[in-house]
Short mmCIF file of C-alpha atoms in Angstrom, two decimals:
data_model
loop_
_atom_site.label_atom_id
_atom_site.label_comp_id
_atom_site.label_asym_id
_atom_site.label_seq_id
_atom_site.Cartn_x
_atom_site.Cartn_y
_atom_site.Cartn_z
CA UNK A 117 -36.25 11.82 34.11
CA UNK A 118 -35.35 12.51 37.44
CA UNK A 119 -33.80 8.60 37.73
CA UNK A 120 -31.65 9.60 34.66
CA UNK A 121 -30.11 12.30 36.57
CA UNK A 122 -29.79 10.54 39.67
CA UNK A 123 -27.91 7.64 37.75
CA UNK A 124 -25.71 9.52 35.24
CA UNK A 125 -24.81 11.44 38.62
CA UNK A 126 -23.69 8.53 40.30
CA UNK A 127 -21.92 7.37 37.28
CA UNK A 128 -20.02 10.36 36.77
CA UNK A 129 -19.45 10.24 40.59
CA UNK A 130 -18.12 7.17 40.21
CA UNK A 131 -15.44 8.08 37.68
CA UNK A 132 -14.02 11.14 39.34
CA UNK A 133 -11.95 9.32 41.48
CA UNK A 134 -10.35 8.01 38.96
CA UNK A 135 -8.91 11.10 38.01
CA UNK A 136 -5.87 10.01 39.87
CA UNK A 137 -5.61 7.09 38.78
CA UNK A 138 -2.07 5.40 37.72
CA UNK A 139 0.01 7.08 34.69
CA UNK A 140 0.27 4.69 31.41
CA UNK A 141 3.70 5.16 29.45
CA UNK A 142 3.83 3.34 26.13
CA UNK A 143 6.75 2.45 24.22
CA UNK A 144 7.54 -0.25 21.17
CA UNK A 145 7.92 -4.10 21.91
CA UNK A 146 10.98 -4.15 20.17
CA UNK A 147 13.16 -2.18 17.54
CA UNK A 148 15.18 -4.04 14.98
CA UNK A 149 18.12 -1.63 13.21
CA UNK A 150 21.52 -1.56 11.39
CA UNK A 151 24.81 -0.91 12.82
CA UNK A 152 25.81 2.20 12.02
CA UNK A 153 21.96 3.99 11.95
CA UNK A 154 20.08 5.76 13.69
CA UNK A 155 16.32 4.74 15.50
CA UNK A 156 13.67 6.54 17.28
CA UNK A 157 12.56 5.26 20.43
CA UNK A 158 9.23 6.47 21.01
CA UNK A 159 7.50 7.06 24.42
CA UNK A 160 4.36 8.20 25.02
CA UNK A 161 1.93 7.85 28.74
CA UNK A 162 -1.96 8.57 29.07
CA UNK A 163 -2.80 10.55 32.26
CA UNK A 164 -6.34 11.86 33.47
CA UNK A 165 -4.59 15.09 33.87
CA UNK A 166 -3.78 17.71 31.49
CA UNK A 167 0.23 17.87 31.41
CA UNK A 168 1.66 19.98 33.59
CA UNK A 169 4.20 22.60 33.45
CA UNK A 170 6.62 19.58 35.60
CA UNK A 171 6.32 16.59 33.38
CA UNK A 172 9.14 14.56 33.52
CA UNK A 173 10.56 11.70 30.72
CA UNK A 174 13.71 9.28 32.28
CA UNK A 175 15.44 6.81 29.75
CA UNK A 176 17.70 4.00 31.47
CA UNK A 177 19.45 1.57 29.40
CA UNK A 178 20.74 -1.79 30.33
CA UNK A 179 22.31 -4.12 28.18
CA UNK A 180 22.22 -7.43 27.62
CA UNK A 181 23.00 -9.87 29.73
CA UNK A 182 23.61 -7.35 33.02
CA UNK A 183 21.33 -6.24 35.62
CA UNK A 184 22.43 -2.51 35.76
CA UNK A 185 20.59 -0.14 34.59
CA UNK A 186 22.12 3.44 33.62
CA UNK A 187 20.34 6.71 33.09
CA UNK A 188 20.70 7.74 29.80
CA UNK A 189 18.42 10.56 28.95
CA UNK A 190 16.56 12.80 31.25
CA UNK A 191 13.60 15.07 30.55
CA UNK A 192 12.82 17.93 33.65
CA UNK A 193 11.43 21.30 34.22
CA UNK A 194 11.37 22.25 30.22
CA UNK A 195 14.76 21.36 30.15
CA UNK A 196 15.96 17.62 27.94
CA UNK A 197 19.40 16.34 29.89
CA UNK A 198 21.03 13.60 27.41
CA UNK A 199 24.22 11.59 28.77
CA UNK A 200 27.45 13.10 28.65
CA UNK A 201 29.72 10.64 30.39
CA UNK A 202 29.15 6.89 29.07
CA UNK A 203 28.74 4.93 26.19
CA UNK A 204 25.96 7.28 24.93
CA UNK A 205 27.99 10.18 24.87
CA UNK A 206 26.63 12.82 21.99
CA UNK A 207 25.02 10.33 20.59
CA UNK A 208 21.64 10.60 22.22
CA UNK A 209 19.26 13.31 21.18
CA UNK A 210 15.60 14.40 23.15
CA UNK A 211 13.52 14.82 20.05
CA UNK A 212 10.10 14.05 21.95
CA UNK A 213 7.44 17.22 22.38
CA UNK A 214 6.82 16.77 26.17
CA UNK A 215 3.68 19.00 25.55
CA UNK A 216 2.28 16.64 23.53
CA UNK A 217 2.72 13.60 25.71
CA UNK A 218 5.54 12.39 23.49
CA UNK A 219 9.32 11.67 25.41
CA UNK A 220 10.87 9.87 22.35
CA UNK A 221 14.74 9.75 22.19
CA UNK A 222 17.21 9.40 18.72
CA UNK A 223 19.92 7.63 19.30
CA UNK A 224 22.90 7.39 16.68
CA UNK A 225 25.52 5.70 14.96
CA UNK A 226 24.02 1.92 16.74
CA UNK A 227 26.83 -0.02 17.52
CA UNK A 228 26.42 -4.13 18.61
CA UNK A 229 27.21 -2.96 21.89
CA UNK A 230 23.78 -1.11 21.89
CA UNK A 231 21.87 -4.22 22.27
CA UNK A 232 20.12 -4.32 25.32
CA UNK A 233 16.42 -2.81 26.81
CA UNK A 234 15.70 0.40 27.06
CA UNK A 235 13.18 1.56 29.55
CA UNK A 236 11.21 5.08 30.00
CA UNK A 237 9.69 6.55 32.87
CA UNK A 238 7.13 9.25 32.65
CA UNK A 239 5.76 11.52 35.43
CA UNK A 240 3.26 14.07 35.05
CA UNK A 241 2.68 15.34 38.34
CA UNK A 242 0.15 15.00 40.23
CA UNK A 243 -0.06 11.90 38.74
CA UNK A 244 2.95 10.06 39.22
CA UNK A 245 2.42 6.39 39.97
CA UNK A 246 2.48 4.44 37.52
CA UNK A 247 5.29 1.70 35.80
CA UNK A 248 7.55 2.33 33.11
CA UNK A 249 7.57 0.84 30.08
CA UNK A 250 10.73 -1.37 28.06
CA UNK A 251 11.38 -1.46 24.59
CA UNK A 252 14.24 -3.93 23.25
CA UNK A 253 16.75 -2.92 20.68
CA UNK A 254 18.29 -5.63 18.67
CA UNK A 255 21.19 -4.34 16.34
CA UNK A 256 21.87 -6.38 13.43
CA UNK A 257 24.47 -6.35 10.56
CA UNK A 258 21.83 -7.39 7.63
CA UNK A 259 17.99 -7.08 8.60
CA UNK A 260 16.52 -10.55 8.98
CA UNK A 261 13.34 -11.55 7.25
CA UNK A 262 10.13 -10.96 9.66
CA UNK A 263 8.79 -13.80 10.75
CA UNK A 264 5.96 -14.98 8.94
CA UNK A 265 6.10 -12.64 5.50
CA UNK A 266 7.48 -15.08 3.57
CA UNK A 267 4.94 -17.59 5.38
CA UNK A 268 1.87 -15.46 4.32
CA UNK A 269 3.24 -14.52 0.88
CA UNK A 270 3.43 -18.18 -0.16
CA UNK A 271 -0.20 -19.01 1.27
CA UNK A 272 -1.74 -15.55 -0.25
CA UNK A 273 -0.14 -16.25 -3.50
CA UNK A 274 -1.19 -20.01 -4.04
CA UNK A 275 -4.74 -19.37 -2.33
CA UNK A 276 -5.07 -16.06 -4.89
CA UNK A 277 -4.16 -18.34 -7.84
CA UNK A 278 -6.74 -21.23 -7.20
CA UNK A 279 -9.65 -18.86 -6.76
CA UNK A 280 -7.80 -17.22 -9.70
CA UNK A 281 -7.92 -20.61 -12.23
CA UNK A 282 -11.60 -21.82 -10.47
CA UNK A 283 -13.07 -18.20 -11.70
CA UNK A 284 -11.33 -18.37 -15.65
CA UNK A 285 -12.70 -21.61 -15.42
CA UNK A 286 -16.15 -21.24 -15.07
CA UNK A 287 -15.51 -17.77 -16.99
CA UNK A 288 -14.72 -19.93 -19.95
CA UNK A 289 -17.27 -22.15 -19.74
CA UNK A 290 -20.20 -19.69 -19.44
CA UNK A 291 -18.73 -17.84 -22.53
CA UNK A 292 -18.46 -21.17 -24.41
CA UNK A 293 -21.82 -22.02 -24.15
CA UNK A 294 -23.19 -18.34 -24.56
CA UNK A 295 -21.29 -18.59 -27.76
CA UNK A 296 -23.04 -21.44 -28.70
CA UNK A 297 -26.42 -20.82 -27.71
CA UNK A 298 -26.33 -17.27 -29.82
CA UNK A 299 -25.16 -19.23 -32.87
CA UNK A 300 -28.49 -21.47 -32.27
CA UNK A 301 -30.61 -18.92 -31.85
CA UNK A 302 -29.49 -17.05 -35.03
CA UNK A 303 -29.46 -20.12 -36.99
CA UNK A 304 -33.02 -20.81 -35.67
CA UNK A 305 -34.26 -17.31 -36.69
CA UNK A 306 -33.40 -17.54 -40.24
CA UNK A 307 -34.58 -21.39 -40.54
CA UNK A 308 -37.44 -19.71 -43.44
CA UNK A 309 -34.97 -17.67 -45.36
CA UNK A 310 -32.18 -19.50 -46.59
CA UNK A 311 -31.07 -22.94 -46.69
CA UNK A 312 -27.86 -22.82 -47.66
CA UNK A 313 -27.27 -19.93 -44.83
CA UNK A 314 -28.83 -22.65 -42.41
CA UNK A 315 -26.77 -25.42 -43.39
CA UNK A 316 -23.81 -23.59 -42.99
CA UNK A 317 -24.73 -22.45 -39.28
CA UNK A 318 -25.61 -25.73 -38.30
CA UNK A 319 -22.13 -27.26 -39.50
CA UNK A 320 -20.31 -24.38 -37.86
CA UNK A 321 -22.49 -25.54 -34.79
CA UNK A 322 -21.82 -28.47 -35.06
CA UNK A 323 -18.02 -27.56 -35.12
CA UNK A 324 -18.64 -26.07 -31.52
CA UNK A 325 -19.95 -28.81 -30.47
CA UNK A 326 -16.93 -31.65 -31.82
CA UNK A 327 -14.25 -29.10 -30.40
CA UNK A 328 -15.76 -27.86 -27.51
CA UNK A 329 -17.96 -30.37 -25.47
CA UNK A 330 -14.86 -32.17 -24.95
CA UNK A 331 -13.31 -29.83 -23.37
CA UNK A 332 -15.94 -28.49 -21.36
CA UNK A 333 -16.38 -31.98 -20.53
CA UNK A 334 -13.81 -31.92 -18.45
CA UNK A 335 -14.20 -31.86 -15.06
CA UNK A 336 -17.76 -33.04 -14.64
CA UNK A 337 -20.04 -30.44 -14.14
CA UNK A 338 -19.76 -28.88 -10.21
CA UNK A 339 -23.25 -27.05 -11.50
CA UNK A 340 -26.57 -29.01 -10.29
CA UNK A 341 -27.31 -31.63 -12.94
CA UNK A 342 -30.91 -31.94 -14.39
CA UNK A 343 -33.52 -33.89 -12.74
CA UNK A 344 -34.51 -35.37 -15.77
CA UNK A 345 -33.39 -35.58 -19.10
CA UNK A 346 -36.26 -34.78 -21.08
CA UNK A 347 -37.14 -31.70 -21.29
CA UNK A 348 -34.40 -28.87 -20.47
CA UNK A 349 -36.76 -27.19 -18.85
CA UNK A 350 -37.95 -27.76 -14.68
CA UNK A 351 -41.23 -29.12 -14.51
CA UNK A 352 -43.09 -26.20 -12.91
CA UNK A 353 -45.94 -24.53 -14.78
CA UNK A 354 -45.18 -21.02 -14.28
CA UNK A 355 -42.06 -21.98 -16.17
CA UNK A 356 -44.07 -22.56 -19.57
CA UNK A 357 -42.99 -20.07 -21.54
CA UNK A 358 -39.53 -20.39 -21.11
CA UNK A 359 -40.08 -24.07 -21.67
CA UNK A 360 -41.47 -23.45 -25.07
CA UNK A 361 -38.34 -21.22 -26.08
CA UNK A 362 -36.45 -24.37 -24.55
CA UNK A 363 -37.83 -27.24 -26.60
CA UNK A 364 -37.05 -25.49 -29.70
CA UNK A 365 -33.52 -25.58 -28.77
CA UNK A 366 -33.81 -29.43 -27.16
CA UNK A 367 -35.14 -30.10 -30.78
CA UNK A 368 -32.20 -28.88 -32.61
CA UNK A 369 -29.79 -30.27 -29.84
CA UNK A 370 -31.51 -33.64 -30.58
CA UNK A 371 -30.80 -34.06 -33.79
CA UNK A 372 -27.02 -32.82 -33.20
CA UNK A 373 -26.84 -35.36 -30.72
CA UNK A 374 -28.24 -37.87 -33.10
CA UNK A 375 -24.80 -36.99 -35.57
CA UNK A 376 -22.51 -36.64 -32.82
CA UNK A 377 -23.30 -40.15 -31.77
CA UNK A 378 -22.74 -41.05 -35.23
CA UNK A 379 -19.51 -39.36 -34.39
CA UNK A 380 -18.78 -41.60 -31.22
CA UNK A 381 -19.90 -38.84 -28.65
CA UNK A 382 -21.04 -40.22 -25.74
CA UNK A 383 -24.45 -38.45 -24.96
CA UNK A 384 -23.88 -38.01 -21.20
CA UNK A 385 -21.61 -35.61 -22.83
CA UNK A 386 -24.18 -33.30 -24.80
CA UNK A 387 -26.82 -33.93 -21.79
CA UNK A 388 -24.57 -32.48 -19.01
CA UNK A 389 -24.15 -29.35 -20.94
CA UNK A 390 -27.45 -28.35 -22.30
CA UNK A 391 -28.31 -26.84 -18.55
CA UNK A 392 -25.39 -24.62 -19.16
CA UNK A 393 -26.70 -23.66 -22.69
CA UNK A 394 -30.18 -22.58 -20.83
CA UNK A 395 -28.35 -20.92 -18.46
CA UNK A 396 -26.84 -18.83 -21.17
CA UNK A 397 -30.15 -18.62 -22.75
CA UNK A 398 -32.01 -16.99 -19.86
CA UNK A 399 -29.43 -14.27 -20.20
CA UNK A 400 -29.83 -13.24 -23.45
CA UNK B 202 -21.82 -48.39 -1.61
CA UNK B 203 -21.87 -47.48 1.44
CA UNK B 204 -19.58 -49.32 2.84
CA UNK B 205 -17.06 -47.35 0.50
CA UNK B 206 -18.11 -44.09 1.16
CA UNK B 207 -17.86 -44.36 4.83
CA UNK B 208 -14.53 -45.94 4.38
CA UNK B 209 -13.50 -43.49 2.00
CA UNK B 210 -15.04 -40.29 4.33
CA UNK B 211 -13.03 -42.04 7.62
CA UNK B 212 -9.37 -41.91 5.87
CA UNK B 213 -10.32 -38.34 4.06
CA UNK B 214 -10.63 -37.40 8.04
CA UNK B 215 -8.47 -39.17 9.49
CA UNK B 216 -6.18 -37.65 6.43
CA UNK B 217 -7.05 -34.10 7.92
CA UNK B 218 -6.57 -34.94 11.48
CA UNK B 219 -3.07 -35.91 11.17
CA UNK B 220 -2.43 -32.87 9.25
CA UNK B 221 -3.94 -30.71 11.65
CA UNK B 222 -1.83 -32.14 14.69
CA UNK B 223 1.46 -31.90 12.83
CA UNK B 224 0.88 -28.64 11.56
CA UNK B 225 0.14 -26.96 15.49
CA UNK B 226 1.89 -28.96 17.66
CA UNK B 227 4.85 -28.02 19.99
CA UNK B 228 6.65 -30.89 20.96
CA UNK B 229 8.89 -29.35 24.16
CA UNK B 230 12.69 -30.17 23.83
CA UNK B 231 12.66 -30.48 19.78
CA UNK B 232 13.06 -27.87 17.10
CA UNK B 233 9.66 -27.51 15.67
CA UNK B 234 7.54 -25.26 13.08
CA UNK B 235 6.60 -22.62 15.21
CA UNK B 236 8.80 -22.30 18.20
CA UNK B 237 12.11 -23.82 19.60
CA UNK B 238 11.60 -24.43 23.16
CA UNK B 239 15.11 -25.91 25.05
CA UNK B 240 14.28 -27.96 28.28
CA UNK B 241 16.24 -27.87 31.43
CA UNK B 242 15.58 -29.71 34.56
CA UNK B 243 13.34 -26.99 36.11
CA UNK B 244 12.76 -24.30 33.49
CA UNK B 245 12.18 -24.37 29.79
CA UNK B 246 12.83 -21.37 27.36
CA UNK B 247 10.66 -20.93 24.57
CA UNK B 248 11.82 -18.26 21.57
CA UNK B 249 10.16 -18.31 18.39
CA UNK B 250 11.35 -20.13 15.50
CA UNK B 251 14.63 -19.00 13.64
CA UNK B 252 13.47 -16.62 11.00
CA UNK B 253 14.82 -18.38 8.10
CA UNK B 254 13.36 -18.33 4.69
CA UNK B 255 12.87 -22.65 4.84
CA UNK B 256 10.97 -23.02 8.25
CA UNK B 257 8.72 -20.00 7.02
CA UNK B 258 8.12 -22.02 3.56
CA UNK B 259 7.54 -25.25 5.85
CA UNK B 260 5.08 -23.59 7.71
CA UNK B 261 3.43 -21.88 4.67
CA UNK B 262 3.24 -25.31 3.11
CA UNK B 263 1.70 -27.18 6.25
CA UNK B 264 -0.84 -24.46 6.27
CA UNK B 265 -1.73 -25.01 2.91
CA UNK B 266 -1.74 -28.75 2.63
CA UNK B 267 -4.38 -28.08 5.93
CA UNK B 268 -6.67 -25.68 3.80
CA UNK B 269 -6.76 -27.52 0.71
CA UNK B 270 -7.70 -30.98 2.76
CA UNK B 271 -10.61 -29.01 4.04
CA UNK B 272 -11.50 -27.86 0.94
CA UNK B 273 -11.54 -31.64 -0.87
CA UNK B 274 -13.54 -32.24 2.47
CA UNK B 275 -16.40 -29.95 1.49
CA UNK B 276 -15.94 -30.56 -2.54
CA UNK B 277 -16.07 -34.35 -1.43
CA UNK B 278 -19.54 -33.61 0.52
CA UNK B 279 -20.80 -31.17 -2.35
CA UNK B 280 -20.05 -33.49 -4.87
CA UNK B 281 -21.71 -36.37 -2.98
CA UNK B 282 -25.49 -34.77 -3.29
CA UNK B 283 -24.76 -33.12 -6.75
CA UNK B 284 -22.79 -35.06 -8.85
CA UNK B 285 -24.34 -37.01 -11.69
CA UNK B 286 -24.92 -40.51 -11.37
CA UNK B 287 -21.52 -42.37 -12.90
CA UNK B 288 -19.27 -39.30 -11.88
CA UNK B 289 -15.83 -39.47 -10.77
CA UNK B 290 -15.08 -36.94 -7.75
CA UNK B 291 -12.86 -34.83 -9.73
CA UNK B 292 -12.81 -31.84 -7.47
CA UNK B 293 -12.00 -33.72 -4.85
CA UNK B 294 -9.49 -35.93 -5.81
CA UNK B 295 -7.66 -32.73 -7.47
CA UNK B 296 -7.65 -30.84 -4.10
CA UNK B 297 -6.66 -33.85 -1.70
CA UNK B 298 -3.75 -34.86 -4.32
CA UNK B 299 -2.58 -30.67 -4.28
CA UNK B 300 -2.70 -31.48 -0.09
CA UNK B 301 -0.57 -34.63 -0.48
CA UNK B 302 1.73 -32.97 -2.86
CA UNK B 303 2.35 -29.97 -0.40
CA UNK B 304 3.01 -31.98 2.44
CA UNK B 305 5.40 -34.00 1.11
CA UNK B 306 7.11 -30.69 -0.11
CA UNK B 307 7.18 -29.43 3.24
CA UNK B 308 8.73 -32.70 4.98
CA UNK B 309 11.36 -33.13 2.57
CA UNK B 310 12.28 -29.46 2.81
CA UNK B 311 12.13 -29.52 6.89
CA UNK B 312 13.83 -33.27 6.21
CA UNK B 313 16.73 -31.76 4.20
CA UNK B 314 17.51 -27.92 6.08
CA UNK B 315 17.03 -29.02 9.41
CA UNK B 316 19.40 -27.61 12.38
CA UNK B 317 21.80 -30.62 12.67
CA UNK B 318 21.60 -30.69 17.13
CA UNK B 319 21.03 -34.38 16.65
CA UNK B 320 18.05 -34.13 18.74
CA UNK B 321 16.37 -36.59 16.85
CA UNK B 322 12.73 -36.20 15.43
CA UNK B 323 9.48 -34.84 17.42
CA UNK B 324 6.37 -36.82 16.82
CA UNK B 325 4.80 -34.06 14.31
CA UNK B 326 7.77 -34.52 12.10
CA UNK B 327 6.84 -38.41 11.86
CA UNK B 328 3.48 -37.45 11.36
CA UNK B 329 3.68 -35.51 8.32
CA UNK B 330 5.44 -38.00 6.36
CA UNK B 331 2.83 -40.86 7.67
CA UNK B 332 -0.09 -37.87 6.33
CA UNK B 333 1.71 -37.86 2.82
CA UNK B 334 1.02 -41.07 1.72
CA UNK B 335 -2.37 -41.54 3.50
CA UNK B 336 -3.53 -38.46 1.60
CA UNK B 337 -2.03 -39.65 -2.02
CA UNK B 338 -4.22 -42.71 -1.53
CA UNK B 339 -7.21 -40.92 -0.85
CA UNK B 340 -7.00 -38.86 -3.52
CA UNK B 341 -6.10 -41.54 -5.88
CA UNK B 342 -9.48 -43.51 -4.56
CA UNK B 343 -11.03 -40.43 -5.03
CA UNK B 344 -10.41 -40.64 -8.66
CA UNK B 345 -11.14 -43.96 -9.38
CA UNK B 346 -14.55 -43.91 -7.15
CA UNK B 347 -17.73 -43.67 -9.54
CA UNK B 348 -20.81 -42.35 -7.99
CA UNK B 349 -23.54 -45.08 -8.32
CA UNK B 350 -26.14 -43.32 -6.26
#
């Protein structure tokens, strides 16, 4: 306990010093705008210290292509000072709340001659060294496409679409054979009642099968294909009972096989879909 | 068997390779994908691309042709341990063809709106167009190739 103390003194210790430590000032990167609007330049700093009743905000500009910088807009003493002489004349305006660590500047009616970097400079004293910060206003007459939206759109858009079709696809498939599988089952459950009924199922089963198989033969199955062909069902014991329900169906699928041969199916065909048709079956 | 497979497996990478190296390379001097650098005798000034709506659908389609050689790549290894014996490699031939197809879409695109400076061609440009047909081949072996495991 005692060690706790002693370290989370020294820790603390440790980070009082840095309660003068150097002044951050944040601003953008870089503003893009139209001639003839307005923009916000936004500057904000981090200091240890609370803000004090002196805080300062400067804003120098210097354009492009010259190594002069001019003061622009100057924050002091609770009072905002905005240029009244040069090319910024009434057209600069202190919006910032110095109170709230924010210095930000709205500058009007942007002309091309605007382009160029400007830089801000806060102080909140004690704490006073520290570097200013630039942000880089580019003026345009029609705002450019950002770099790289049209990039992602493209990719998101043809990635979305192939995870799109691969889903349907498998959607379709599962459905298919559900559909199938139900019509077997019912067919199978009324096998003592009615022959005609029973016929009749088994053609329209059949009909599923000349339509569909080919289509769902289509690409190959991606799905795991059996180990054997015999019996749909793995060869585990504890599996019994679903092999049972399984053979009843490999029975009836033999015997459609047996005609769709007759038909010129190839039986690869009707084997690579049967695991899909016990897939179905263990769902329902 | 074998023989093929490996054969097969060494263009499918060698396929993505090329792809990968003309999609991310820099080549200082030329105009390129991602940034145009101009060289001077003892400084070089690098700004990022022009912004225009064609290099951003070059990139795009670079990127993609990338992703969907990758993604035959791993089809092509799935469907070696799962396909049924006497299978074609659908999957695979469908995504590598899709790959081939985009790069070629992206070279003639980067062929036809390029900034006439007559600087001539950087080595990723040449690249591309040698990855287009290599990957139509593969993808068209891919098809024909049975699995006889």
């Amino acid at each position: 306990m005692l060690r706790v103390l002693a370290l989370a003194s020294v820790v603390l210790l440790g980070i009082a010093p840095q309660a003068s430590q150097a002044i951050t000032v944040y601003t953008s990167w870089e503003r893009h705008a139209l001639v003839g609007s307005d923009v916000r330049l936004s500057c904000s700093f981090f200091s240890w210290r609370f803000v004090s009743e002196d805080v300062s905000f400067t804003w120098r500009y210097r354009p492009d292509g010259s190594r002069d910088s001019v003061s622009i807009a100057h924050y002091a003493g609770g009072e905002p000072y905005t240029d009244n002489k040069g090319a910024f004349k009434d057209r600069v305006e202190f919006v910032g709340n110095p109170k709230r660590r924010d210095g930000s500047i709205l500058i009007k009616n942007l002309d091309f001659s605007d382009n160029g970097t400007f830089t801000c400079d806060a102080k909140n004293p004690p704490d006073i060294v520290g570097r200013p910060s630039s942000v880089r206003l580019l003026v345009f007459e029609t705002l450019p496409i950002q770099a790289g939206v049209i990039t992602g759109a493209i990719i998101g858009v043809v990635l979305g679409l192939l995870v799109l079709i691969v889903v349907i696809y498998y959607l379709m498939r599962f459905l298919v054979a559900r559909r199938v599988f139900s019509l077997s089952v019912s067919k199978h459950g009324k096998k003592k009642k009615e022959g005609s009924q029973q016929r009749q199922a088994s053609f329209l089963l059949l009909l599923f099968f000349l339509f569909l198989l080919p289509l769902l033969q289509y690409p190959p199955p991606l799905l795991p294909p059996l180990p054997h062909m015999h019996p749909v069902c793995s060869d585990k014991r504890n599996r019994l009972a679903r092999c049972h329900h399984h053979m009843t169906i490999w029975r009836d699928y033999n015997s459609i096989q047996r005609l769709l041969r007759e038909f010129g199916m190839r039986k690869r065909v009707v084997k690579g879909n049967i695991h899909l048709l016990c897939m179905a079956a263990q769902l329902t | 068997m074998l023989c093929i497979l490996l054969g097969v497996l060494a263009l499918h990478l060698l396929v993505f390779i090329l792809l990968i190296v003309s999609t991310a390379s820099n080549e200082k001097g030329h105009s390129d994908l991602w940034y145009s650098c101009l060289s001077e005798p003892k400084a070089y000034s690098c700004s990022q691309a022009s912004n225009e709506d064609w290099i951003q659908a070059v990139q795009a389609l670079m990127i993609l042709a990338v992703v969907f050689c990758f993604v035959s790549l791993l089809a092509f290894a799935y469907q070696l341990f799962r396909l049924f014996k006497g299978g074609r490699f659908y999957f695979t031939s469908i995504f590598q063809i899709l790959a081939s197809v985009f790069v070629m879409c992206a070279a003639i695109i980067y062929t036809v709106m390029r900034p006439s400076n007559g600087k001539g061609f950087g080595y990723s440009y040449v690249l591309a167009w040698v990855a287009f047909p290599l990957s139509l081949i593969s993808g068209l072996i891919y098809l024909i190739l049975r699995k006889k495991d």
